[in-house]
């Protein structure tokens, strides 16, 4: 796993809401930005309870940071907005295949 890695992500809120953003690993720091607002920017040792539930089919994760719980999808949910264009390297729509590949890379980095 590279020491720097970034992918589009959707923060899942309740049963039906999502917010687009990016999850970034830079050295030992993990950052979650959603709708251009930083939700956390912490050292990896501060990230707790990281799981990749089977029912996300490799395309999502759960974690806790500073007592807050986060549910993330690396695959764009139906009807969800795309993340803001941060890099020409990302497609506007995150496919199932590339989302699952991102989930696999994040699992390697975080567990």
XYZ file of C-alpha atoms in Angstrom:
111
model
C 0.000 0.000 0.000
C 1.409 3.420 -0.901
C 1.887 5.968 1.863
C -0.392 8.349 -0.046
C -3.786 7.248 -1.336
C -7.093 8.993 -2.065
C -10.486 7.919 -3.355
C -14.008 9.263 -3.728
C -16.288 8.288 -0.857
C -19.890 8.752 0.197
C -20.751 9.330 3.845
C -23.905 7.360 4.572
C -26.377 9.130 6.847
C -29.388 7.266 8.188
C -31.150 4.843 5.869
C -31.303 6.935 2.693
C -29.034 10.005 2.769
C -25.446 10.294 1.517
C -22.890 13.069 1.154
C -20.028 12.913 -1.400
C -16.410 13.512 -0.539
C -12.893 12.086 -0.441
C -10.979 9.842 1.939
C -7.242 10.512 1.915
C -4.272 8.757 3.470
C -1.113 10.857 3.481
C 1.755 9.327 5.405
C 0.184 8.393 8.724
C -2.715 10.848 8.491
C -6.266 9.929 7.464
C -8.572 12.727 6.298
C -12.271 12.647 5.458
C -13.601 15.618 3.487
C -17.308 15.719 2.715
C -18.781 18.447 0.539
C -15.498 20.365 0.852
C -15.645 20.320 4.681
C -13.060 18.377 6.702
C -14.834 15.984 9.082
C -11.597 14.577 10.481
C -7.863 14.825 9.932
C -6.222 12.369 12.334
C -3.304 10.012 12.789
C -4.083 6.392 11.869
C -3.768 5.256 15.493
C -6.786 7.466 16.309
C -9.029 5.519 13.916
C -10.894 2.767 15.778
C -13.360 -0.051 15.134
C -12.572 -0.258 11.421
C -14.696 -2.931 9.745
C -15.525 -3.846 6.182
C -18.914 -5.567 6.615
C -19.678 -8.441 4.250
C -22.989 -6.827 3.304
C -21.113 -3.884 1.718
C -19.650 -6.449 -0.750
C -16.167 -4.933 -0.441
C -17.372 -1.461 -1.369
C -17.755 0.151 2.044
C -16.435 0.502 5.570
C -17.364 1.527 9.084
C -15.048 3.293 11.515
C -14.940 5.500 14.580
C -12.833 8.611 15.012
C -12.787 10.613 18.240
C -16.064 9.010 19.362
C -17.908 9.694 16.099
C -19.093 6.767 13.976
C -18.810 6.883 10.184
C -20.309 4.637 7.495
C -18.604 5.036 4.133
C -19.307 3.765 0.634
C -16.623 3.656 -2.048
C -19.299 2.907 -4.667
C -21.594 5.759 -5.662
C -25.078 5.012 -4.276
C -28.015 5.246 -6.667
C -29.180 8.847 -6.934
C -26.212 10.222 -4.962
C -24.323 13.302 -6.068
C -20.792 12.842 -7.405
C -17.886 14.218 -5.372
C -16.681 17.656 -6.386
C -14.036 17.408 -9.104
C -10.748 17.400 -7.216
C -8.660 15.628 -9.805
C -9.064 14.772 -13.450
C -8.022 11.233 -12.456
C -11.450 10.421 -10.969
C -14.494 9.533 -13.019
C -17.602 11.545 -12.245
C -19.340 8.261 -11.450
C -17.599 5.696 -9.258
C -18.325 2.297 -10.800
C -18.945 -0.820 -8.770
C -15.647 -2.336 -9.921
C -13.504 0.684 -9.120
C -15.374 1.231 -5.834
C -14.717 -2.359 -4.753
C -11.064 -1.981 -5.770
C -10.846 1.154 -3.617
C -12.483 -0.771 -0.747
C -9.855 -3.504 -1.067
C -7.027 -0.942 -0.999
C -8.532 0.810 2.035
C -8.955 -2.497 3.848
C -5.265 -3.229 3.307
C -4.314 0.242 4.551
C -6.594 0.394 7.594
C -6.607 -3.149 9.002
